[in-house]
Short mmCIF file of C-alpha atoms in Angstrom, two decimals:
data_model
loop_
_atom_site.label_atom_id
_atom_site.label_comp_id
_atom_site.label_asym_id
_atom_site.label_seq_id
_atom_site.Cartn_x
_atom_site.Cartn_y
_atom_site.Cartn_z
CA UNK A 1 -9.53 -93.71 -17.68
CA UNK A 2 -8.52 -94.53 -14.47
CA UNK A 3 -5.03 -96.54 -13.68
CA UNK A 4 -4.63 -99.42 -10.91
CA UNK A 5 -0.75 -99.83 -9.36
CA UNK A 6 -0.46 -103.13 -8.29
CA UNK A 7 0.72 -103.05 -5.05
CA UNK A 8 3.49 -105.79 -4.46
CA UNK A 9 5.01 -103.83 -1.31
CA UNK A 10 8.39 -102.98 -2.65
CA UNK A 11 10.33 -100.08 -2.46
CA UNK A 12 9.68 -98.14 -6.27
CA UNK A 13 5.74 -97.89 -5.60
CA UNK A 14 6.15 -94.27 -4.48
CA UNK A 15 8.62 -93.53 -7.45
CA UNK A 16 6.09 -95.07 -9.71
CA UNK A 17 3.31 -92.89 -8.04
CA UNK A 18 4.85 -89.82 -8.32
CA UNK A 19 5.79 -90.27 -12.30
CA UNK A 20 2.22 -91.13 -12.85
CA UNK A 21 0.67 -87.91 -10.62
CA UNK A 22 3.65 -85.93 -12.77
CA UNK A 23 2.00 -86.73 -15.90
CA UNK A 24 -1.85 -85.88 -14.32
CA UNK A 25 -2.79 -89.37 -13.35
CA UNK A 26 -4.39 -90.15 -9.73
CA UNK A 27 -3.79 -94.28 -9.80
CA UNK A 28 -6.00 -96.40 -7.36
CA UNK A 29 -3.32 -97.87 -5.20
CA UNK A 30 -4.39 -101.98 -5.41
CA UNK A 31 -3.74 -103.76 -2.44
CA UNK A 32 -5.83 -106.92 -3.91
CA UNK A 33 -8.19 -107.59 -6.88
CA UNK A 34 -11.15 -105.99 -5.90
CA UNK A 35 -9.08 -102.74 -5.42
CA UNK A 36 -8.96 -102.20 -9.07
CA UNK A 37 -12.05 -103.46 -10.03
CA UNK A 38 -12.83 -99.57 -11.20
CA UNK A 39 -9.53 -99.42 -12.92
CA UNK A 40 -9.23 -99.86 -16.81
CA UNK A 41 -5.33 -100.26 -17.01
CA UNK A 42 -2.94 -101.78 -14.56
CA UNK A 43 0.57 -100.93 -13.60
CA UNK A 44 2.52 -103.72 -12.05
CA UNK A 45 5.75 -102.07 -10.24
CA UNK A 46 8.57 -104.43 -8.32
CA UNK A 47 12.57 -103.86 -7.48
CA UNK A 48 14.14 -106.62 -5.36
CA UNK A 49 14.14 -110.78 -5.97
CA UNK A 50 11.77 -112.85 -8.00
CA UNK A 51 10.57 -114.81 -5.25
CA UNK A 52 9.13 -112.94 -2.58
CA UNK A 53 7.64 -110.77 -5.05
CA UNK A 54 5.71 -113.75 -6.69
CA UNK A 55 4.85 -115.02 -2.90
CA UNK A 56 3.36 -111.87 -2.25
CA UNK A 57 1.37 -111.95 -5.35
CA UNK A 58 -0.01 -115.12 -4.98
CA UNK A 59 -1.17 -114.54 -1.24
CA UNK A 60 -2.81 -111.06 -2.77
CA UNK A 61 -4.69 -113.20 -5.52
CA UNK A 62 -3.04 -110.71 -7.87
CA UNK A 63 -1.37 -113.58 -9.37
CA UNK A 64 -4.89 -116.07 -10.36
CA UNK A 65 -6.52 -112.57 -11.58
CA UNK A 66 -3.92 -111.46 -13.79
CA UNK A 67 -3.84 -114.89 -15.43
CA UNK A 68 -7.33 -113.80 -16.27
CA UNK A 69 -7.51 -110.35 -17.12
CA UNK A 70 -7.49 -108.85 -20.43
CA UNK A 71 -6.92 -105.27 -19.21
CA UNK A 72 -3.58 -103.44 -20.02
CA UNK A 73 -1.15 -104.41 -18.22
CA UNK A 74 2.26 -102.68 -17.99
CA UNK A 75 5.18 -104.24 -15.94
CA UNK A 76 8.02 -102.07 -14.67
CA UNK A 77 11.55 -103.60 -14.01
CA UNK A 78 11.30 -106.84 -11.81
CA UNK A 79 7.59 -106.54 -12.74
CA UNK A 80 7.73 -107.04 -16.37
CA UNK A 81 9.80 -110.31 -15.53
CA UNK A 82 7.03 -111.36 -13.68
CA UNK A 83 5.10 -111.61 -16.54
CA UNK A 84 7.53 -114.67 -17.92
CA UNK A 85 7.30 -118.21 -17.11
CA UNK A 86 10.12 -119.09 -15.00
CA UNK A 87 13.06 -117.32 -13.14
CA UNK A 88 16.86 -118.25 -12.78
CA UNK A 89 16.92 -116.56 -9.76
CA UNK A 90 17.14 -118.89 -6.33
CA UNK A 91 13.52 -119.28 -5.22
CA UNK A 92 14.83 -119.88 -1.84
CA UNK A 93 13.90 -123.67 -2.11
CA UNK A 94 17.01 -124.30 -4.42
CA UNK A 95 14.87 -124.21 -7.48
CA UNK A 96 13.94 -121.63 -10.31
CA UNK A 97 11.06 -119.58 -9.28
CA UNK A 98 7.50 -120.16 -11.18
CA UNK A 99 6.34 -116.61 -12.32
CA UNK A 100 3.17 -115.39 -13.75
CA UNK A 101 3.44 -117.04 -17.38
CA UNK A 102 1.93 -114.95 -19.22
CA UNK A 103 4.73 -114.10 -21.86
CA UNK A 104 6.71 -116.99 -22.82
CA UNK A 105 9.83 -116.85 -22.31
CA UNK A 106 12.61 -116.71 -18.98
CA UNK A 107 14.30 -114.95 -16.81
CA UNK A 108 18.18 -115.53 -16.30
CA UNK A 109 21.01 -114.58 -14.91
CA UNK A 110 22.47 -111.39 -16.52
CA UNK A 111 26.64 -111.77 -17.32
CA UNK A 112 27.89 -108.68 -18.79
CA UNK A 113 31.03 -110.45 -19.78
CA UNK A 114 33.52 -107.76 -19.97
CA UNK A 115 30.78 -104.92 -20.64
CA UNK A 116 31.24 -103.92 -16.79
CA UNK A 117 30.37 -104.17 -13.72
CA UNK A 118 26.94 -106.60 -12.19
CA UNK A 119 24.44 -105.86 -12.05
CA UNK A 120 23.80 -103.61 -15.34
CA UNK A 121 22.83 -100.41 -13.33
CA UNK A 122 22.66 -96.75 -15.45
CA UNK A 123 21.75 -95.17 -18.39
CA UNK A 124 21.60 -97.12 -21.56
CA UNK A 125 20.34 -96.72 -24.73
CA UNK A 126 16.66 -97.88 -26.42
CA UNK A 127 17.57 -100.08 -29.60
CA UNK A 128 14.49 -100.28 -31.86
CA UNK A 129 12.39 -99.85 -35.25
CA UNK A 130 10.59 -96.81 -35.13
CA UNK A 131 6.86 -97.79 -35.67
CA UNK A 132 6.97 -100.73 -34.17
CA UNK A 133 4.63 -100.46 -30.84
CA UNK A 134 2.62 -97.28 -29.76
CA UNK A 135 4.61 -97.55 -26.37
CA UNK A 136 7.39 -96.02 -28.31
CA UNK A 137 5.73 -93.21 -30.08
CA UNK A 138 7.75 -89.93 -30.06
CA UNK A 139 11.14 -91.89 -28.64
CA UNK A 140 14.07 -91.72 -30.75
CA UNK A 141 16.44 -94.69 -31.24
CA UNK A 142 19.46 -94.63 -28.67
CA UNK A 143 17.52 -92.51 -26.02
CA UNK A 144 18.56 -93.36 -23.14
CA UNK A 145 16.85 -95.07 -20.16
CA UNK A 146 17.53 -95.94 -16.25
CA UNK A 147 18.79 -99.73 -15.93
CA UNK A 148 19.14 -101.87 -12.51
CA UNK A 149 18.86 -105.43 -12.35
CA UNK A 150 21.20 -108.56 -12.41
CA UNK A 151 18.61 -111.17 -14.09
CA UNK A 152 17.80 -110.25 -17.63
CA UNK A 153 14.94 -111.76 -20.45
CA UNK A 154 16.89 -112.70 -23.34
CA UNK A 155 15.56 -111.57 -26.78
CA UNK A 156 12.60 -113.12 -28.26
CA UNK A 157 9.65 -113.06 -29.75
CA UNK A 158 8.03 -110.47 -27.16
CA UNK A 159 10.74 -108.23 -27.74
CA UNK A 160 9.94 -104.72 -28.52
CA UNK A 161 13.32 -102.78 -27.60
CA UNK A 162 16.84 -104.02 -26.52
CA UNK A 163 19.82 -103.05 -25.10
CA UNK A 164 23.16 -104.42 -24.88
CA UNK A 165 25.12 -105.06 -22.16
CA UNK A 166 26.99 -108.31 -22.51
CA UNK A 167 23.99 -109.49 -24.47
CA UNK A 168 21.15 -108.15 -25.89
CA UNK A 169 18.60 -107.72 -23.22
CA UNK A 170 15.09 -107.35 -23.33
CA UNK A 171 14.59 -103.42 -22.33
CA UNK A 172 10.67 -103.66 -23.76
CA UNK A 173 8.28 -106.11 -24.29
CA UNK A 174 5.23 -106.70 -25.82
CA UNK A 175 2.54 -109.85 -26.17
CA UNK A 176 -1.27 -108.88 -26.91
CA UNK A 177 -2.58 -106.54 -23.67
CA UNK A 178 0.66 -107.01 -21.95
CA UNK A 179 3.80 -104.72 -21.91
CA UNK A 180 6.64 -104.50 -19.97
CA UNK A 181 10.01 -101.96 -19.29
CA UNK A 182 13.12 -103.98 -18.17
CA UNK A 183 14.21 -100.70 -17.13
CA UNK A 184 12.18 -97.53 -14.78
CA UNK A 185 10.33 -95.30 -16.68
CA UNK A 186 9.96 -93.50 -13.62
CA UNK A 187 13.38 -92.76 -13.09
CA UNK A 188 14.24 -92.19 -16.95
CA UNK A 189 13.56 -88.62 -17.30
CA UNK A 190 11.48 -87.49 -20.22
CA UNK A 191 11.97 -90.55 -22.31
CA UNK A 192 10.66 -92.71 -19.48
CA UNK A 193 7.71 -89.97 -18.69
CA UNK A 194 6.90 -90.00 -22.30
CA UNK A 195 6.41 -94.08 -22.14
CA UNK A 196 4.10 -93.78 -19.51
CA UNK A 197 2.38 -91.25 -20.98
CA UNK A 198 1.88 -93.90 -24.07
CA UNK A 199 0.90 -96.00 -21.86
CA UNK A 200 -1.52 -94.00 -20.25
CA UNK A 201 -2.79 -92.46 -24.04
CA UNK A 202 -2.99 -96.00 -25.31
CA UNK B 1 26.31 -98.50 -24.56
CA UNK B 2 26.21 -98.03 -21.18
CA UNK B 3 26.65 -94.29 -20.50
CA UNK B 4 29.29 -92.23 -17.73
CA UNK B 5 27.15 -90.63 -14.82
CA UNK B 6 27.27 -87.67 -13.93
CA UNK B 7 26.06 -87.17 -10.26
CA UNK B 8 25.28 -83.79 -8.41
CA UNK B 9 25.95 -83.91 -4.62
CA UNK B 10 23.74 -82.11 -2.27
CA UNK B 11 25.37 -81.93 1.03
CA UNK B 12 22.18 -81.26 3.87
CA UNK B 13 22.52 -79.51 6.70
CA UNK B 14 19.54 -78.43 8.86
CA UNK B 15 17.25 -78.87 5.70
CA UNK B 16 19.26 -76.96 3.64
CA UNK B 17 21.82 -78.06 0.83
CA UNK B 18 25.80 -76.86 1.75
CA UNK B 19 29.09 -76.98 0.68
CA UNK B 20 32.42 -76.61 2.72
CA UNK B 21 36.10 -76.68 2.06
CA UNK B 22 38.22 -79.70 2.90
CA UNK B 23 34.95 -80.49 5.38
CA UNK B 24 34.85 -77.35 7.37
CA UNK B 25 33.11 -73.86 7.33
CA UNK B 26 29.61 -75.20 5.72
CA UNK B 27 27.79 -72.90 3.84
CA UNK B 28 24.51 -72.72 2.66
CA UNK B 29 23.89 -72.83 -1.67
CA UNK B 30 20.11 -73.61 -1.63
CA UNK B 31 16.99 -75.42 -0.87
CA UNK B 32 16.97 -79.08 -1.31
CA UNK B 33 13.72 -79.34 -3.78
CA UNK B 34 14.88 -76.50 -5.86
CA UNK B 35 18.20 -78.05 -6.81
CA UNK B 36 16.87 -81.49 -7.01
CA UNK B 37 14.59 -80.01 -9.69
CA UNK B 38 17.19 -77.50 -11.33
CA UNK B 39 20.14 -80.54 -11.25
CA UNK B 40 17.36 -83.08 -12.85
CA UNK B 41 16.17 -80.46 -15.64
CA UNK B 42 19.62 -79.91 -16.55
CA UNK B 43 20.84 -83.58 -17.39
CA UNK B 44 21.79 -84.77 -14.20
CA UNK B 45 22.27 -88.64 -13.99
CA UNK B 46 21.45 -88.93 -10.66
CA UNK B 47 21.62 -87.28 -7.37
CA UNK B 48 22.83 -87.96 -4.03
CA UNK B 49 21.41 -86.23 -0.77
CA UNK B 50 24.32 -86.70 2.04
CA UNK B 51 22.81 -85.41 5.57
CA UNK B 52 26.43 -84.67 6.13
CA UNK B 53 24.92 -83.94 10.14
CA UNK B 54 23.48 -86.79 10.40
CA UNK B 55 26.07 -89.37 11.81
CA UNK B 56 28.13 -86.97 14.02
CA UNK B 57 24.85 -86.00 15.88
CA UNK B 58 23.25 -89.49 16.44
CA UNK B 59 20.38 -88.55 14.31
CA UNK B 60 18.53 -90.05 11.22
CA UNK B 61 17.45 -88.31 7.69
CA UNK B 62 14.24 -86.62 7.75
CA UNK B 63 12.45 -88.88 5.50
CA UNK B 64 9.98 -86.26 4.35
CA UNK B 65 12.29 -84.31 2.42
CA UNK B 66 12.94 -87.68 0.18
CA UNK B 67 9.24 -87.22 -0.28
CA UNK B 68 8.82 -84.39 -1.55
CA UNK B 69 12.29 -84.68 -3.69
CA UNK B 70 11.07 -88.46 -4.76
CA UNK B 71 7.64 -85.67 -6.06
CA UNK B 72 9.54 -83.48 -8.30
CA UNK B 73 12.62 -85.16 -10.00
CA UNK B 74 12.73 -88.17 -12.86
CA UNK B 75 16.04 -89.35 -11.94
CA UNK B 76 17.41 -91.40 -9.64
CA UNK B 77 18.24 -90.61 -6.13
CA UNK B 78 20.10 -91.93 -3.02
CA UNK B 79 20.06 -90.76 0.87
CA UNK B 80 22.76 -90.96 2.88
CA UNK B 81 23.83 -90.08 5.94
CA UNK B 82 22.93 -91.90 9.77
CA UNK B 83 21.13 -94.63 8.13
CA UNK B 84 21.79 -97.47 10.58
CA UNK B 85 18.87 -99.80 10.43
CA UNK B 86 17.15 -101.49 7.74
CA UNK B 87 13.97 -99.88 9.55
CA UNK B 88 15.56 -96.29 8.66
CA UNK B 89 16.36 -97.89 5.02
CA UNK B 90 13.06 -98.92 4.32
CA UNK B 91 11.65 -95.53 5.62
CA UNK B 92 13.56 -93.64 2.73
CA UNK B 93 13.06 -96.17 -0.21
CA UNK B 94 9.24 -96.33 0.46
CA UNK B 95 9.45 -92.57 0.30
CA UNK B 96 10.82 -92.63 -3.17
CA UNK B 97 14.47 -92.48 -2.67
CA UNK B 98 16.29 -95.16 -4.92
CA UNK B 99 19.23 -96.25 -3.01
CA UNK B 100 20.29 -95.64 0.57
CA UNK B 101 23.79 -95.38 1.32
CA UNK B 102 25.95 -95.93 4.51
CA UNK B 103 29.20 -94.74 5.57
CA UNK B 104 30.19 -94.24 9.36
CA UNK B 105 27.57 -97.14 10.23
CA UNK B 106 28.81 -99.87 8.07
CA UNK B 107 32.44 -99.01 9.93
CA UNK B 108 31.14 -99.63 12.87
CA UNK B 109 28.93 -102.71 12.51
CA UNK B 110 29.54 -104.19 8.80
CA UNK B 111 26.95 -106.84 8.82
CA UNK B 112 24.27 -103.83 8.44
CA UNK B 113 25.62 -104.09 4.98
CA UNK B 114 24.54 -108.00 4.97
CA UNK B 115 20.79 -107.02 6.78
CA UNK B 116 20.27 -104.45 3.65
CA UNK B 117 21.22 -106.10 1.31
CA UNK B 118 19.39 -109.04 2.03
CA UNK B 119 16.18 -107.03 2.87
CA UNK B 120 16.13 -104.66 -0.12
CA UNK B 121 19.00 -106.10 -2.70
CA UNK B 122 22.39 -104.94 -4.12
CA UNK B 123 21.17 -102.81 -6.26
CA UNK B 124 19.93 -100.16 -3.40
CA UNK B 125 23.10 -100.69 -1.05
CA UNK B 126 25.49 -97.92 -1.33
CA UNK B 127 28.49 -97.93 0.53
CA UNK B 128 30.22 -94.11 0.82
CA UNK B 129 33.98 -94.39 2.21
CA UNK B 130 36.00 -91.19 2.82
CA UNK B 131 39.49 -92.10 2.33
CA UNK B 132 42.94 -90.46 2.73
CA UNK B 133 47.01 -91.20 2.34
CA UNK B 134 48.66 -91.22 6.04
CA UNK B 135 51.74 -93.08 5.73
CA UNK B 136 51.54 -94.36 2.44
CA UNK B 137 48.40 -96.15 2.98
CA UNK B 138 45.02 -95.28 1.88
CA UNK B 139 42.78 -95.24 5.37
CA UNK B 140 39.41 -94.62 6.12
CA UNK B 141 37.36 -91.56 8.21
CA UNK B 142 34.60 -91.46 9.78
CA UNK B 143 31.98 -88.76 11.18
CA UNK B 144 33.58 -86.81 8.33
CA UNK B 145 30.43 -84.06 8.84
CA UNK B 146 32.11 -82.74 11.93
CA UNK B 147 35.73 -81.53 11.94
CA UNK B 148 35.66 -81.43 15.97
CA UNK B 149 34.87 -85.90 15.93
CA UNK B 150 36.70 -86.57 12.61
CA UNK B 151 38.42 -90.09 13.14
CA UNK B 152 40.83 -92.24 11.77
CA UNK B 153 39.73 -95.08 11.11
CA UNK B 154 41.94 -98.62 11.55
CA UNK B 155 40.84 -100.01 8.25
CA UNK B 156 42.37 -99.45 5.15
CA UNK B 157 40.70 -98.13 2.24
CA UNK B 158 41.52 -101.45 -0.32
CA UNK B 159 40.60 -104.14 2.14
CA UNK B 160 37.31 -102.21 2.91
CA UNK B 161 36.42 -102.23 -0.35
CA UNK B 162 36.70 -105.73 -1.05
CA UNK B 163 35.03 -106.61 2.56
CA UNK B 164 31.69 -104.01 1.31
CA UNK B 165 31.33 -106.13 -1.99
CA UNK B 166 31.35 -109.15 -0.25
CA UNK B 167 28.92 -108.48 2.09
CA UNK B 168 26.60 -107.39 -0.67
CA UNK B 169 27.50 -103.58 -1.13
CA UNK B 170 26.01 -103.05 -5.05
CA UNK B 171 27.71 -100.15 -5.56
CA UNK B 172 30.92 -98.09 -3.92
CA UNK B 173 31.67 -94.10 -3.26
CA UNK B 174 34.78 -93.15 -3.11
CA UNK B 175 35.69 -90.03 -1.30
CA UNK B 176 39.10 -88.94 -1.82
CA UNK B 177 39.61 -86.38 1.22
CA UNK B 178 42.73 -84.47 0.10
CA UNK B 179 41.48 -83.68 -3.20
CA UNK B 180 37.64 -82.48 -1.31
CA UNK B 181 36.48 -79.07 -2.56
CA UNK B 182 39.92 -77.61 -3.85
CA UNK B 183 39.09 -78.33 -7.32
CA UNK B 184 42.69 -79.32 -8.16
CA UNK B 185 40.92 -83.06 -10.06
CA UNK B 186 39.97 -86.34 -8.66
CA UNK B 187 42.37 -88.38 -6.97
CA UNK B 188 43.37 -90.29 -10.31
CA UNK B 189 46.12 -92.59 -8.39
CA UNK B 190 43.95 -94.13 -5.81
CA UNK B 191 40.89 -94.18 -7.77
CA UNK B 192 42.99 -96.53 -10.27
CA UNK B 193 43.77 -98.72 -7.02
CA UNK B 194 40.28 -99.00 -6.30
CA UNK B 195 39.05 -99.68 -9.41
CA UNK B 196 40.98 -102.67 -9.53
CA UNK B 197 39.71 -104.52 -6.66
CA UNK B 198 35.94 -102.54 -7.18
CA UNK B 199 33.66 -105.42 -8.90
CA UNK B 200 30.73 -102.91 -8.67
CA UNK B 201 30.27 -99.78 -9.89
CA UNK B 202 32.54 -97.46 -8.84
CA UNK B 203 31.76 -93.82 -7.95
CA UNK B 204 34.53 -90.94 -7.96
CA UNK B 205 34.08 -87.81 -5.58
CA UNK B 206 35.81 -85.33 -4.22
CA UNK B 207 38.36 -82.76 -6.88
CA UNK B 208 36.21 -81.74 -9.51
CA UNK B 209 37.27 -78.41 -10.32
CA UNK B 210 37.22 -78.27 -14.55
CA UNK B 211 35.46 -80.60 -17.35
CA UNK B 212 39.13 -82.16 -17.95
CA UNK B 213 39.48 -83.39 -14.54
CA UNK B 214 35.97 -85.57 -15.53
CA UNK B 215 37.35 -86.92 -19.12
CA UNK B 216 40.31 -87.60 -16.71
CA UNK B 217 38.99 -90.11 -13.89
CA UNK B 218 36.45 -91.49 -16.57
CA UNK B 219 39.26 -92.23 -19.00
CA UNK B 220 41.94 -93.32 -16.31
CA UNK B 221 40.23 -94.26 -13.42
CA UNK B 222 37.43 -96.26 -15.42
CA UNK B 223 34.98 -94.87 -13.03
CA UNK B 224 31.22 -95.80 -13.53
CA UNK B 225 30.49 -92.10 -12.37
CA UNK B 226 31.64 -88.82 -10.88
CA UNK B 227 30.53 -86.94 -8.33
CA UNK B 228 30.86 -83.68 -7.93
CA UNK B 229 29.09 -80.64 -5.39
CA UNK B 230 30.66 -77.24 -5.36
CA UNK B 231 31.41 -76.76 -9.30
CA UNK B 232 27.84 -77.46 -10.00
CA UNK B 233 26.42 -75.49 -7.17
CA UNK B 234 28.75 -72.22 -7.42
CA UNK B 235 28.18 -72.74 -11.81
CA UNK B 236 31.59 -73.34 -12.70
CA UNK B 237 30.65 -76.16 -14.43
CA UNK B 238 27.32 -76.95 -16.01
CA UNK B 239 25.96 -79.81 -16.60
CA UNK B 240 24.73 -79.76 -20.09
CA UNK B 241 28.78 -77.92 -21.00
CA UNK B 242 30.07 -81.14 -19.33
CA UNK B 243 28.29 -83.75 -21.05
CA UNK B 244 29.06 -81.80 -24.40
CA UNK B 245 32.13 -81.69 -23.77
CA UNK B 246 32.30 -85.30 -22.96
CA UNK B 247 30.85 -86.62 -25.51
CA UNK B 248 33.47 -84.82 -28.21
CA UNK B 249 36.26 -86.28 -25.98
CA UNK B 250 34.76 -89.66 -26.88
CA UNK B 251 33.28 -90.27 -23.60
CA UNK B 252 29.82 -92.05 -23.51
CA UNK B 253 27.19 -90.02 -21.66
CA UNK B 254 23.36 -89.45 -21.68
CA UNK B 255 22.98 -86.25 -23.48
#
């Protein structure tokens, strides 16, 4: 098996990386397409805003060959967002930005009404039925895992885990090949390392 | 429910991680990679790696210790200490490191807080502040690292803290200088001050000296985390005690 990061230039490649070489993976780092053309799964990292992200995606033609690839696919923090249809956040053309679209569902703006401080950023707990995705073999209910962001996917029908912070936010999700962490597996100690071992197992 | 954190600091010197008393007579605990691992393994939160040298000498971190740290631990991290570029940010986020924070810089030109925040978002912008009483007002230090260039600086503590946020600052830490490695408890009164006029998360350091004087500045400061360096370091306190003990004073924390 080998594993393909994506590589959308932001700053948690390395931390990604690292989690993956911890857990005895060497992933093809995958500056375009053909990069990963060897790979069997894919990895698609991101922290900072929605649209440069998807900008940088689109000039890669990461974005038309994800759209077409049935490999699996997990996004980490702003990168499992990507995988929804449209973003709250300012595309920097006073509009929502257009994302991926290949979960349905969108991204919005996270208010924590009285919870605390925004953006959500710490360690919260998993909420979910045991059994219910292989990503979550061995994880106990209430674990907790590394949170920071300020947009958030509302709960739906991709949802495999929550959390609550204000509302319930999607902290997992899952729709055919694709699966996503809200929060950084890579930075969640040995809950997060077990997820990517799931991942990696899978 | 969002859980208390619980944040080793690792004060580097010459590639090595130190303590000192009220700022003065450094001396060396460890290496940094072996109590990045040790503090991670135990239950640490998250870390922070202060080059407490860094700004009183003119000189940047050595990004390729966040390397090799960014290698070994599972938990979050942040660098501080003579950032004063986003070209010195990026350096240490690429290299792993999850946040950068800035102290003495941002005092001297603020809109580096703007550039960063901008560049990499909130969520990575720490702003340290090392504060003190001097006349009944809470004021601000800088080039804390080196007793002989210690300043005063003009601002005051409360405005500074609302100027940070609004310039994008994601997250503050608040260094309370007279309570600094005497272990006599946080600095509960200004920390309450702060927290008032603190929209982000709000970091507590410099006091810790027993596990009450955590349930204390969680429970009346409201603080999203404390720091603390020389009770971890010197094992007055561990870390897996602490959150124990926390946790049975009705404090939420990652166990």
């Amino acid at each position: 098996m080998t594993l393909a990061l994506i590589d959308t230039s932001t700053a948690n490649i390395a931390s990604v990386r690292y989690a993956l070489n911890r857990l005895g993976m060497d992933p093809v780092l995958a500056a375009t397409p053909g990069d990963a053309q060897s790979a069997t799964k894919l990895v698609l990292p991101g922290v900072g805003a929605a649209g440069p992200a998807m900008r940088a995606l689109e000039r890669s033609g990461w974005a038309d060959a994800l759209r077409n690839d049935t490999r699996p696919l997990l996004g980490v923090c702003l990168g499992m967002q990507l995988l929804f249809g449209e973003s709250d956040e300012d595309s920097g053309a006073g509009g929502p930005v257009s994302l991926l679209g290949l979960v349905p569902g969108r991204v919005e703006r996270l208010d924590p009404a009285g919870a605390g401080p925004w953006p959500h950023m710490g360690w919260n707990t998993l909420d979910f039925l045991p059994g219910s995705d292989p990503l979550l073999e061995g994880i106990e209910p209430g674990a907790h895992v590394y949170f920071v962001h300020g947009f958030y996917v509302p709960e739906g029908p991709a949802t495999i885990a929550t959390t609550t912070y204000g509302p319930g936010i999607s902290a997992m999700i899952r729709h055919g090949h694709i699966a996503g962490c809200q929060f950084h597996p890579e930075r969640s100690g040995a809950v997060g390392a077990r997820i990517l071992s799931n991942f990696i197992k899978g | 429910m969002l859980a208390r954190r619980i944040i080793p600091c690792l004060d580097v010197r010459d590639g090595k991680v130190v303590k000192g008393v009220r700022f003065k007579d450094h001396e060396i605990v460890g290496d940094i990679v072996d109590l990045a691992r040790l503090y991670a393994q135990q239950g640490a939160d998250e870390l922070v790696f202060y080059d407490i040298s860094a700004s009183p000498e003119g000189r940047e971190v050595e990004p390729a210790w966040v390397g090799r740290v960014a290698q070994v631990i599972d938990i979050p991290f942040c660098v501080a200490g003579g950032i004063r570029s986003v070209t010195a940010a990026r350096a240490r986020l690429h290299a792993g490191a999850d946040k950068i924070s800035i102290n003495t810089p941002a005092l001297e030109n603020p809109s580096l807080i703007n550039d960063l925040a901008d560049e990499f978002g909130s969520q990575c912008v720490v702003v340290g502040m090392d504060s003190r009483k001097i006349g009944g007002i809470w004021r601000l230090h800088q080039y804390t690292g080196d007793p002989d260039r210690t300043l005063t600086s003009e601002r005051d503590t409360l405005s500074w803290i609302k100027e940070v946020v609004d310039r994008g600052a994601g997250e503050i830490v608040l260094n309370c200088m007279d309570q600094d490695g005497v272990r006599q408890g946080y600095d509960i009164e200004q920390l309450i001050v702060a927290r008032e006029v603190c929209p982000v998360p709000l970091i507590s350091s410099g006091g810790a000296g027993a596990m009450d004087h955590f349930e204390d500045v969680f429970k009346k400061a409201n603080v999203d985390g404390a720091l603390a360096a020389s009770v971890f370091h010197k094992g007055v306190i561990s870390i897996p005690d602490l959150k124990t003990y926390l946790a049975q004073s009705g404090i939420e924390v990652r166990p």
